[in-house]
Coordinates of C-alpha atoms in Angstrom, one line a residue:
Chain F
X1 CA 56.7 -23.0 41.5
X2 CA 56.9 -19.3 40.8
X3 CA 55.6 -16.2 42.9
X4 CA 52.6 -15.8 40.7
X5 CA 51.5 -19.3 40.9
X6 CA 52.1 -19.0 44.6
X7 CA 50.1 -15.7 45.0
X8 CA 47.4 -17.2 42.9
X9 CA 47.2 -20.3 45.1
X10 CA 47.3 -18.1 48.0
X11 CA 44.6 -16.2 47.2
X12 CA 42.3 -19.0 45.8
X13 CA 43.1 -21.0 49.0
X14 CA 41.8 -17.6 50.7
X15 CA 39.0 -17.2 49.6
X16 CA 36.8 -18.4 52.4
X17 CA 38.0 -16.1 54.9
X18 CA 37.4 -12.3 55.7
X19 CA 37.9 -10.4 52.7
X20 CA 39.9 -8.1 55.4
X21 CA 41.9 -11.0 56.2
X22 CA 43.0 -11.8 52.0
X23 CA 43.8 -8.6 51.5
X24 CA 45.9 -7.8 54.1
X25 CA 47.9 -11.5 54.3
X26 CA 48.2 -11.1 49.9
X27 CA 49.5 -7.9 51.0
X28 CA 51.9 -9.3 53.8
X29 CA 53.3 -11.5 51.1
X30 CA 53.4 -9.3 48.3
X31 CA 55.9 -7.2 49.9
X32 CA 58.0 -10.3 51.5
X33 CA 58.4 -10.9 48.2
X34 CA 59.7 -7.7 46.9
X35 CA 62.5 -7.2 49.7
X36 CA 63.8 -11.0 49.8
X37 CA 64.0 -10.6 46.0
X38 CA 66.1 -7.1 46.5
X39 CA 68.2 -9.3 49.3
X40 CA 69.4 -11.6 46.7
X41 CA 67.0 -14.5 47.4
X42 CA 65.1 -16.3 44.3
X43 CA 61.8 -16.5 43.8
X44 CA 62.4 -20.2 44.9
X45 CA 63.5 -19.9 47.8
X46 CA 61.5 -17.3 49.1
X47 CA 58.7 -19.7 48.2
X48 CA 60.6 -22.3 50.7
X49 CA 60.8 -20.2 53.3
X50 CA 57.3 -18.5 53.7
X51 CA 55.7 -22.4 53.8
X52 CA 53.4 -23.9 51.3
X53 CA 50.1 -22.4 50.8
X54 CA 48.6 -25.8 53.3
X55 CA 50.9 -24.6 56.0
X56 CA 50.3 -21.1 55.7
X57 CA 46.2 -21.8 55.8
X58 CA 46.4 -24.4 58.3
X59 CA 47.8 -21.9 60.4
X60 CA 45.2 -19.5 60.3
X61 CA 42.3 -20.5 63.1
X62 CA 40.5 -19.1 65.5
X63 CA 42.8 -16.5 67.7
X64 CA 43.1 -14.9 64.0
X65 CA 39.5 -14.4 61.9
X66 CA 36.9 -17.4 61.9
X67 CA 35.2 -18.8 58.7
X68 CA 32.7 -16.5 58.1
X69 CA 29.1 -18.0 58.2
X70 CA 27.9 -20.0 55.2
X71 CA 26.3 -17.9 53.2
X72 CA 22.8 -19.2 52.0
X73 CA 22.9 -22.4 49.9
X74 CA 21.9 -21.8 46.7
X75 CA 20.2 -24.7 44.6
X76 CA 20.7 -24.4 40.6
X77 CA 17.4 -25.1 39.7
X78 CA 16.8 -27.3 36.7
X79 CA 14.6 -25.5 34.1
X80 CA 12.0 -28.8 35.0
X81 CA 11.0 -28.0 38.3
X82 CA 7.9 -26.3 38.5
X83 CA 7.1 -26.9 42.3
X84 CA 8.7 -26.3 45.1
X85 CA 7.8 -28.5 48.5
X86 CA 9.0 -27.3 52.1
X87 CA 8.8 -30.1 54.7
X88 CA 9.1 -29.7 58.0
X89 CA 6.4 -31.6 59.7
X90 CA 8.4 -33.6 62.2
X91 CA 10.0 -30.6 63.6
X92 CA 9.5 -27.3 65.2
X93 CA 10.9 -24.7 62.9
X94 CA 10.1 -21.0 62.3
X95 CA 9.6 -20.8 58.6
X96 CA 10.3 -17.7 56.6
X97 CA 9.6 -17.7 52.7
X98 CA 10.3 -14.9 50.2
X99 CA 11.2 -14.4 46.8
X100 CA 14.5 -14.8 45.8
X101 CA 16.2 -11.7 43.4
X102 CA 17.4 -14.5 40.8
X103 CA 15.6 -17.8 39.1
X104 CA 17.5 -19.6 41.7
X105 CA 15.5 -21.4 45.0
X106 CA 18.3 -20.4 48.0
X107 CA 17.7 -21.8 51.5
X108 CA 19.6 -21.7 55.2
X109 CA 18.8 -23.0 58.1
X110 CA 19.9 -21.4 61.4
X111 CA 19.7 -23.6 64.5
X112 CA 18.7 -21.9 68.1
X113 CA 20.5 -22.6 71.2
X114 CA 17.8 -24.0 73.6
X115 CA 17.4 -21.0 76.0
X116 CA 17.2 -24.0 78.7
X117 CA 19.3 -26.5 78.5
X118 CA 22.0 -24.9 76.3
X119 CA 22.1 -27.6 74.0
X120 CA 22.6 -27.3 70.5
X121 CA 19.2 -27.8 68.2
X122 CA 19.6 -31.5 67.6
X123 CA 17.9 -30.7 63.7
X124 CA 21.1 -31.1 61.7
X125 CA 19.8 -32.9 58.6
X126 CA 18.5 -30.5 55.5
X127 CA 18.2 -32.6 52.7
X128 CA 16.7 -31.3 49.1
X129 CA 15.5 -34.2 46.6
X130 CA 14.5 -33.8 43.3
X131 CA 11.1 -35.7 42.2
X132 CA 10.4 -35.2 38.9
X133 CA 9.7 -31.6 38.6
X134 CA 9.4 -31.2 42.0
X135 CA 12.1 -30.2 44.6
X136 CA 11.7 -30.8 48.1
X137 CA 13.7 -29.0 51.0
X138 CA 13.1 -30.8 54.1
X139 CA 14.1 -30.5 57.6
X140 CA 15.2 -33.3 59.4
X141 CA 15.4 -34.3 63.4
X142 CA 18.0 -36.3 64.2
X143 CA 16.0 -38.5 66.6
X144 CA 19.5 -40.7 67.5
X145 CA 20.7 -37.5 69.1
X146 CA 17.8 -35.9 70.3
X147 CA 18.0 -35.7 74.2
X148 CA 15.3 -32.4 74.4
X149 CA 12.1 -32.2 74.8
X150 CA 9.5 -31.2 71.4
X151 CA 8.6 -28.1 73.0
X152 CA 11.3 -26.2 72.2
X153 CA 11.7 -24.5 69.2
X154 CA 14.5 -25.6 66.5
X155 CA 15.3 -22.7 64.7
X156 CA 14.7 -20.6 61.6
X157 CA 14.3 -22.2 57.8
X158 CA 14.7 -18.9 55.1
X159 CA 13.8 -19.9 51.6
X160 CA 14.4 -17.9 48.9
X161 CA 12.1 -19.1 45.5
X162 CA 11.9 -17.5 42.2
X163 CA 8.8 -15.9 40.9
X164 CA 7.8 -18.7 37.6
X165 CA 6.8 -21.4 40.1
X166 CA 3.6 -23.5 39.3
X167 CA 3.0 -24.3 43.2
X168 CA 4.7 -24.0 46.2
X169 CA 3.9 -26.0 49.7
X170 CA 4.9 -26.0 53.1
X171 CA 4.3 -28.8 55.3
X172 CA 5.2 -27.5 58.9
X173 CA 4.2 -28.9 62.6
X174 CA 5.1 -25.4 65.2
X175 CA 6.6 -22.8 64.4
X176 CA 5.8 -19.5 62.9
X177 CA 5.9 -19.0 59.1
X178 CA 6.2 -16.0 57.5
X179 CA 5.4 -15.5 53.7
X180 CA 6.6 -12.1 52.0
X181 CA 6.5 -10.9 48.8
X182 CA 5.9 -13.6 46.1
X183 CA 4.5 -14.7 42.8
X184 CA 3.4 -18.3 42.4
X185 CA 0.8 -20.5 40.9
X186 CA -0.7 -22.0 43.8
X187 CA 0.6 -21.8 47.5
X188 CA 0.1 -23.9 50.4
X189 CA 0.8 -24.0 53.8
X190 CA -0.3 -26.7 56.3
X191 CA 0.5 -26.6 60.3
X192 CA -0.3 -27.8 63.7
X193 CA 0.5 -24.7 66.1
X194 CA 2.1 -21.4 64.8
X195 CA 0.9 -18.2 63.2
X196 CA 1.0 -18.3 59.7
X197 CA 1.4 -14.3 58.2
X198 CA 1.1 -13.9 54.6
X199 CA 1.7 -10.5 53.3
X200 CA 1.7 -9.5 49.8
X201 CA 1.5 -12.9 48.0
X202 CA 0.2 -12.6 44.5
X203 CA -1.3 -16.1 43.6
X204 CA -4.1 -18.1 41.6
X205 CA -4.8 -20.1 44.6
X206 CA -4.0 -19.6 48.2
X207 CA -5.1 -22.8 50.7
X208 CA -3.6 -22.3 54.4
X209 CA -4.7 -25.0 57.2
X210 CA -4.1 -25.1 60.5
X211 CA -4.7 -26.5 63.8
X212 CA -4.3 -23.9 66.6
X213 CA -2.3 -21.0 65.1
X214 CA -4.2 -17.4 63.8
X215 CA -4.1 -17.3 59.8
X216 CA -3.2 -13.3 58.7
X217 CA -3.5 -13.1 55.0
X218 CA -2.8 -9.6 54.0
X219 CA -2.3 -6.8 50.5
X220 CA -2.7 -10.2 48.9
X221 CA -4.7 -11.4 45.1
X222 CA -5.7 -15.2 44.6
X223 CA -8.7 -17.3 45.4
X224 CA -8.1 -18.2 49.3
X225 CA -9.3 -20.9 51.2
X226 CA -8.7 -21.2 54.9
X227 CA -9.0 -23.6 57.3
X228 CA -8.1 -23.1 61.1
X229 CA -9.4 -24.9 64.1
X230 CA -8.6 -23.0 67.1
X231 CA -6.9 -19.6 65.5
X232 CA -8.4 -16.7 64.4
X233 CA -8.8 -15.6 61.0
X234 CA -7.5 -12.2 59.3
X235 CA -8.0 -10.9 55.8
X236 CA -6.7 -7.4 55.2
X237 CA -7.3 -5.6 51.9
X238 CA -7.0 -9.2 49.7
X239 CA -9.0 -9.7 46.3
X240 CA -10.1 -12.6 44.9
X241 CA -13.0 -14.5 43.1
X242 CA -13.5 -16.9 45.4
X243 CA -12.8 -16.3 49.2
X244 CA -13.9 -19.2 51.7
X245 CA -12.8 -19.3 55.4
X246 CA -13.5 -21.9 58.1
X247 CA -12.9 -21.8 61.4
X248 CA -13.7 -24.2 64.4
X249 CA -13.7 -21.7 67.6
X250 CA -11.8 -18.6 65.9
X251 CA -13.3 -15.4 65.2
X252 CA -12.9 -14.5 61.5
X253 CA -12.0 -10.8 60.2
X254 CA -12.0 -10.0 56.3
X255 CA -11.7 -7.0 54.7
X256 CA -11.7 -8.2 51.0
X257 CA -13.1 -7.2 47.7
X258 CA -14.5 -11.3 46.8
X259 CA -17.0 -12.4 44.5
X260 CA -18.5 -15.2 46.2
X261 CA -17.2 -15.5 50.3
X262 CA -18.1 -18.3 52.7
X263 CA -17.4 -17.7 56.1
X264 CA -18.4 -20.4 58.8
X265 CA -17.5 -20.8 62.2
X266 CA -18.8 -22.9 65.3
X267 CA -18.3 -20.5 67.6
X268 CA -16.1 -17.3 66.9
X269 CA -17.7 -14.4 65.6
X270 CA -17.1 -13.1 62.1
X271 CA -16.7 -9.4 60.9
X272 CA -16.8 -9.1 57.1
X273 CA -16.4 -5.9 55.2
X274 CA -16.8 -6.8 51.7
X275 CA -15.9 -4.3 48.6
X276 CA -16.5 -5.3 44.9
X277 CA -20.2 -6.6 43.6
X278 CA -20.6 -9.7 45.3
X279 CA -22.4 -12.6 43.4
X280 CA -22.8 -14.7 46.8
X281 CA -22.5 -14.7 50.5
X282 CA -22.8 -17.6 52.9
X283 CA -22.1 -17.0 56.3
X284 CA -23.1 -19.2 59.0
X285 CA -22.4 -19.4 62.9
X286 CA -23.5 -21.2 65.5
X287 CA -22.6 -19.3 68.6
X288 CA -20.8 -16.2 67.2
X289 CA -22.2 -12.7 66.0
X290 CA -22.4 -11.9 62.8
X291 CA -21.7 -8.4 61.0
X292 CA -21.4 -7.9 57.6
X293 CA -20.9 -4.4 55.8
X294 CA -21.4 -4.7 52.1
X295 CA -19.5 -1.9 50.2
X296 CA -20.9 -2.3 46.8
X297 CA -24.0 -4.8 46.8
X298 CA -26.9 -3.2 45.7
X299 CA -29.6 -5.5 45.4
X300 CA -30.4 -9.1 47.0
X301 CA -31.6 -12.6 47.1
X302 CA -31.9 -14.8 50.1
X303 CA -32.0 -14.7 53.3
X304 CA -30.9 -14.0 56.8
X305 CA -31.7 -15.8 59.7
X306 CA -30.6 -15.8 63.2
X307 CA -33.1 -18.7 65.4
X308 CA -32.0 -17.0 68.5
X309 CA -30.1 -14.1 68.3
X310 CA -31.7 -10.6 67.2
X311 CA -31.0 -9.8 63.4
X312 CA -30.4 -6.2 62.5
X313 CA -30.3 -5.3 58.9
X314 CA -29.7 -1.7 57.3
X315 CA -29.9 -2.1 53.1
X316 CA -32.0 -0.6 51.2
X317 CA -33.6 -3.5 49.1
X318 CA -37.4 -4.7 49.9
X319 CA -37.4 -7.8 51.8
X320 CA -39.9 -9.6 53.9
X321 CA -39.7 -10.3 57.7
X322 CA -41.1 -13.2 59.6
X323 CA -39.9 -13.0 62.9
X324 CA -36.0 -13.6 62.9
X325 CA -35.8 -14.4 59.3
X326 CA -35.5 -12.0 56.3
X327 CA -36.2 -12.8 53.1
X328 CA -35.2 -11.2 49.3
X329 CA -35.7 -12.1 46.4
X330 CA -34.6 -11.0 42.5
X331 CA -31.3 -9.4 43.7
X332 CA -28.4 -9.3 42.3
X333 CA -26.2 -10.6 45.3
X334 CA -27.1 -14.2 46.6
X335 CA -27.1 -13.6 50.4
X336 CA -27.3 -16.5 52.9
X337 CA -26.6 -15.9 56.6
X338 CA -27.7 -17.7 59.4
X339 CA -26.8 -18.0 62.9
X340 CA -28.3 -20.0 65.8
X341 CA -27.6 -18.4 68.7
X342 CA -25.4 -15.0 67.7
X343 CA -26.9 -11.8 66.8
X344 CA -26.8 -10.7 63.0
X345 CA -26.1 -7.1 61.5
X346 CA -26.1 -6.6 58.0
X347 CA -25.6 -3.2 56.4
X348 CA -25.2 -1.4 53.4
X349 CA -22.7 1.2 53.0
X350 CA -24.7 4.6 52.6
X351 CA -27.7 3.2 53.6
X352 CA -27.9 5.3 56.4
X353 CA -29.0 8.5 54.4
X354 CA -31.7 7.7 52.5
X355 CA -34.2 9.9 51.2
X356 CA -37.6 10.6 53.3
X357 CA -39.7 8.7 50.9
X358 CA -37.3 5.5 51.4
X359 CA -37.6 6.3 55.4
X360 CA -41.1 6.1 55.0
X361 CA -41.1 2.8 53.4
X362 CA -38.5 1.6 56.1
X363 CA -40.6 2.6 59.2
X364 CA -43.7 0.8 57.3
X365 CA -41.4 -2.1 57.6
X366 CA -40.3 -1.7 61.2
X367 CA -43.7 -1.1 61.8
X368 CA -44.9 -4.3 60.1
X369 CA -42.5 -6.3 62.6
X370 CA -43.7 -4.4 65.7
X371 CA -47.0 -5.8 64.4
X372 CA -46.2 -9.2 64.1
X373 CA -44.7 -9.2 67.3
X374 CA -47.5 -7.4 69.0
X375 CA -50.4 -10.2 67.1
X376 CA -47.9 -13.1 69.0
X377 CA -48.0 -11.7 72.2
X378 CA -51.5 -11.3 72.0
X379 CA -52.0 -15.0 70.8
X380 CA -49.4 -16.0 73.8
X381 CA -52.1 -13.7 76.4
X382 CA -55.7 -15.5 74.9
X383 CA -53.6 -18.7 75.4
X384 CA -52.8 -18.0 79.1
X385 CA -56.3 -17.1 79.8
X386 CA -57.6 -20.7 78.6
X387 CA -55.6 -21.9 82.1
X388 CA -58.0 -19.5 83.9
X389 CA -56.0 -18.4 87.0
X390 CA -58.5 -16.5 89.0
X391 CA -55.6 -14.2 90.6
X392 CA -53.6 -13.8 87.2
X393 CA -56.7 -12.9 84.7
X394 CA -57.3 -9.4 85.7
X395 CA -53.5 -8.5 85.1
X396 CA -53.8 -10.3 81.7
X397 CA -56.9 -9.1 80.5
X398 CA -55.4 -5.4 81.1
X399 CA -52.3 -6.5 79.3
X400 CA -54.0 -7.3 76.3
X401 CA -55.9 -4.3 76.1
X402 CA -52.7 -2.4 76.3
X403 CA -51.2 -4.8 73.3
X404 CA -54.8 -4.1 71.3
X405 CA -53.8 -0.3 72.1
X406 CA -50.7 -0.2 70.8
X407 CA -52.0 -2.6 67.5
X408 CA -54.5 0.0 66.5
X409 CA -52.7 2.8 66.7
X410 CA -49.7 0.9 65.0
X411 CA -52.8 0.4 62.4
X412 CA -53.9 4.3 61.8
X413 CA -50.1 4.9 60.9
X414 CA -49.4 2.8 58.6
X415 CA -52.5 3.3 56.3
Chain H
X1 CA 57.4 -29.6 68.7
X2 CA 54.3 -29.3 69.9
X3 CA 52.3 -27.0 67.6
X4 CA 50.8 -25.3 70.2
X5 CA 54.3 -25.1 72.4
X6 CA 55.7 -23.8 69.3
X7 CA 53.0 -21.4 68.8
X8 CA 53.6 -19.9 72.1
X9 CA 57.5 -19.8 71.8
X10 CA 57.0 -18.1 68.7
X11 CA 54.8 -15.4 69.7
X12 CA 57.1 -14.2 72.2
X13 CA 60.5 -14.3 69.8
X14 CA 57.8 -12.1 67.4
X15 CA 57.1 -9.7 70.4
X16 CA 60.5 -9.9 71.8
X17 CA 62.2 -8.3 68.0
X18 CA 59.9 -5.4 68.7
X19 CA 61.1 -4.5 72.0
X20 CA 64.0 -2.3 70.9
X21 CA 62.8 -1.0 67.6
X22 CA 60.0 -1.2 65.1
X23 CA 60.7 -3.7 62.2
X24 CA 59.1 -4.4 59.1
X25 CA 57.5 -8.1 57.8
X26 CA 60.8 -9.2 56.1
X27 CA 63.0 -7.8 58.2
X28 CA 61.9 -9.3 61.4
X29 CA 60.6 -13.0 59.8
X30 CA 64.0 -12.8 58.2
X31 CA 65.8 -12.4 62.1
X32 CA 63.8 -15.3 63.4
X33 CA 64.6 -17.5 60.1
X34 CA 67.8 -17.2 60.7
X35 CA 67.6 -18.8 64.2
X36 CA 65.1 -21.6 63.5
X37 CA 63.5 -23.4 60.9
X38 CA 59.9 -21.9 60.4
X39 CA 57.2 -21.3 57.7
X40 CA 58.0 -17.2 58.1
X41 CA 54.6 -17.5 55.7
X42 CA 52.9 -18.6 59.4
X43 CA 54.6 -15.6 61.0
X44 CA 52.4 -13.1 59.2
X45 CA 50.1 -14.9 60.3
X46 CA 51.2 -14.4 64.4
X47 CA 52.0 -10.9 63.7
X48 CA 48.0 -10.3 62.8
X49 CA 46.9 -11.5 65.6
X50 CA 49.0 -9.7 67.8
X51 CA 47.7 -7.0 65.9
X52 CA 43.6 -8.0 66.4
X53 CA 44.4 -8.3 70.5
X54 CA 46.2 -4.8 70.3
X55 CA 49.8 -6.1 71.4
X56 CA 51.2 -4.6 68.3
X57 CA 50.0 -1.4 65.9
X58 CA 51.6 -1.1 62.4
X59 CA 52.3 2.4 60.2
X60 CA 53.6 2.2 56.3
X61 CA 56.6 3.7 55.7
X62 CA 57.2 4.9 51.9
X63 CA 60.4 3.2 50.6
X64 CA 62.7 4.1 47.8
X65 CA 63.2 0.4 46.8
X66 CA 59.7 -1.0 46.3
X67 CA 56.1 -0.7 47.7
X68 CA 55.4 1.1 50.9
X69 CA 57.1 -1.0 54.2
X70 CA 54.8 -1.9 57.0
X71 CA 56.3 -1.3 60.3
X72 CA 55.1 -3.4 63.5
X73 CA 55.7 -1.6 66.3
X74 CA 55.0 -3.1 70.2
X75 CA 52.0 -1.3 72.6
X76 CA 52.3 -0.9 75.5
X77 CA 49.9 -3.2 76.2
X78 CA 52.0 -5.5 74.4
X79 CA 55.0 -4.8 76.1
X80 CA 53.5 -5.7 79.6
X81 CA 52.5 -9.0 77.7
X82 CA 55.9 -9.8 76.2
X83 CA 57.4 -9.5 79.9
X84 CA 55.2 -11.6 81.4
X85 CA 55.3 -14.4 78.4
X86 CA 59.8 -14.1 78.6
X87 CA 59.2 -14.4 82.7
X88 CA 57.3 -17.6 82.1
X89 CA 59.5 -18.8 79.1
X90 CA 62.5 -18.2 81.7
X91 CA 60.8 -20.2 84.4
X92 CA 59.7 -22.8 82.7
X93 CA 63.3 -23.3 81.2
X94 CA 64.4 -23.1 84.4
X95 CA 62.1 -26.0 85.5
X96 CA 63.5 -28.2 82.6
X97 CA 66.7 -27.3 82.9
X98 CA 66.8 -29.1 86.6
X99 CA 64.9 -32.3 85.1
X100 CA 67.0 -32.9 82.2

């Protein structure tokens, strides 16, 4: 062996350490070289004495530099995948996903120390699997080895995918995921417990499910469907076609521009501001408010109903009002809101400053309400008088007359 | 030898080169050589370490011959640690020297 073959070795066989730590020992060498050759010594035996390259490397450990970390495993896609899957249902990782600067997928998994116990995260196994044109990552627990409790959290799974994917899924169980910055087909996320925040995902289809984590979908295009039980839900400046949200007990915020929304909820209250022309609205509670401000709907077809709660609406479209319920009809923008026991606002944006002719028209209507509700209590006082309390008839016979009062001069107004 | 025994004896006949004057790579792997069979590739190795923990410092020194010498020259910090690690060498020989 020669000094160039044993420099080249060298340096190959250094590769995995410190660039700081190449340099200077290819330096080291270099210039051992140089003077043993001006002492008289071959190439040779120079080469005997510094050691072979195995000596020399097995030498260098830890009082000297440490491996630097792994960097993150890259994955040369084959040109057949089209989907990526992410599976990490049987343990509790944070998830972050991104797009990656080349056409390659890239992931790395850093394990936490347990802030308790001190014992290393027991998930050791990451395993990716081609199916077909699929490729899975998937986090594994090593359940021979795992002495902890689930509650503590595993550590961090980064995935890097390109931007030509047909669909990518994650299948998590706790843990946070984090989704930044990508460009797919479809994408979609399933968990138990964790937030799942979605920022800037530009996609055909976005589906997100989960059990008991809050949902933030933000600056983000694609039809989006979400499901949550006990989170909350957050839409921030999305756009889509097709926007439908469902909650269990979480309140629901959405600031979208959507063609048709559904927003339901049991028992959160729900907060829509809605830009674009909308084709259809459903919104339906059962305990929660409701408020919806309507950007760009003009005219309506419908109706909104609370059977409980008080219903306030502010558009400037005819509709007709019996009791709690509001009815439209030959608009534009299918509207269908109901709640049982929550109160209802609907508005639309400039509605508030409207000409005095279309105030006339709207105090016609409130007037027309006051009415009806002035004929029912009326109805409710002849009814009471049928029981004919003795003590209690005066007081409602002057109550009516108040009531008949206020109904005729309601009367002379609105002629 | 033990490696690590070996490591330790070897780190102090590194130090101990330096305590009367700066040396360059060759020169001092070439004075240990002399006295003992070792990998003087591994001896680099020592001598950057000792460098990392601040025992020794190094300056280049241009050379009419070839490329530019690096000098390794003890601290002080590394002086006080070369006395204490020839104290224990001594003592230690010592010890052996009364079993053997």
């Amino acid at each position: 062996m020669i000094k160039q073959e044993y420099m080249d070795a060298l340096e190959k066989a250094l590769e995995p350490y410190d660039d700081d730590l190449r340099q200077e020992i290819m330096n080291d060498f270099e210039e051992h070289f140089v003077y043993g050759l001006k002492s008289g010594h071959t190439e040779e035996e120079i080469i005997n004495s510094l050691g072979s390259v195995e000596e020399v490397i097995r030498n260098i450990d830890e009082p000297i530099k440490s491996k630097p970390e792994p960097k993150a495993q890259e994955l040369i896609r084959t040109a057949s995948v089209r989907n990526v899957l992410i599976k990490a249902d049987n343990v509790g990782v944070d998830i972050d996903l991104h797009r990656s600067a080349d056409h390659h997928v890239h992931y790395d998994y850093v394990p936490a120390n347990s802030y308790f116990n001190n014992k290393q995260s027991n998930i050791r196994l990451i395993k990716t699997i081609e199916e077909g044109d699929t490729l899975i990552v998937s986090l594994e627990k090593d359940f021979q080895n795992d002495k902890r409790s689930g509650f503590f959290l595993d550590g961090l799974l980064n995935v890097e995918i390109p931007a030509d994917l047909e669909t990518v899924s994650i299948i998590g169980k706790q843990g946070d995921i984090d989704i930044t910055d990508l460009i797919v087909g479809s994408l979609s996320v399933n968990t138990m417990s964790g937030d799942i925040d979605i920022v800037e995902v530009a996609a055909q289809k976005i589906n997100v499910n989960s059990t008991n984590g809050d949902i933030k979908i933000s600056e983000s295009t694609g039809d989006i469907n979400c499901r949550s039980i006990n989170g909350d839900t957050d839409l921030d400046n999305c756009r889509a076609a097709v926007v439908s949200i469902a909650n269990t007990n979480g309140d629901i915020d959405a600031d979208v521009y959507a063609e048709v929304l559904t927003a339901k909820t049991t028992n959160g209250d729900i907060d829509l501001d809605i830009k674009g022309a909308m084709k259809q609205l459903l919104v339906e509670t059962v305990s929660g408010d409701i408020a919806v401000l309507l950007q760009n709907a003009l005219t309506f077809n419908g109706r909104v109903e609370s059977l409980r709660g008080d219903v306030d609406i502010r558009v400037d479209y005819p509709c007709t009002v019996r009791r709690n319920c509001y009815l439209f009809s030959d608009g534009q923008t299918g509207i269908d809101v109901k709640s049982l026991n929550g109160d209802i606002e609907i508005e639309q944006r400039g509605c508030d400053s409207r000409s005095a002719e279309e105030d006339f028209h709207w105090e016609q209507k409130a007037s027309s309400q006051t009415k009806d509700g002035i004929d029912d209590a009326i109805q409710i006082l002849e009814a009471l008088k049928k029981f004919n309390h003795s003590d209690d008839l005066k007081e409602l016979n002057r109550l009516k007359s108040v009531m008949d009062e206020i109904k005729a001069d309601l009367q002379k107004k609105t002629r | 030898m033990n490696a690590q025994f070996k490591k330790g004896a070897l780190e102090l006949c590194v130090l101990s080169q330096l305590t009367d004057k700066d040396q360059y790579g060759y020169e001092l792997t070439e004075a240990i050589s002399e006295q003992m069979t070792v990998a003087t590739g591994t001896l680099y190795l020592i001598l950057r370490r000792l460098k990392e923990e601040d025992y020794v410092d190094t300056y280049l020194v241009e050379s009419l011959e070839g490329p530019a010498r690096k000098y390794y020259r003890l601290t002080e910090k590394g002086r006080n640690y070369q006395n204490e690690l020839k104290d224990e060498w001594l003592d230690f020989v010592k010890r052996i020297a009364v079993l053997i």
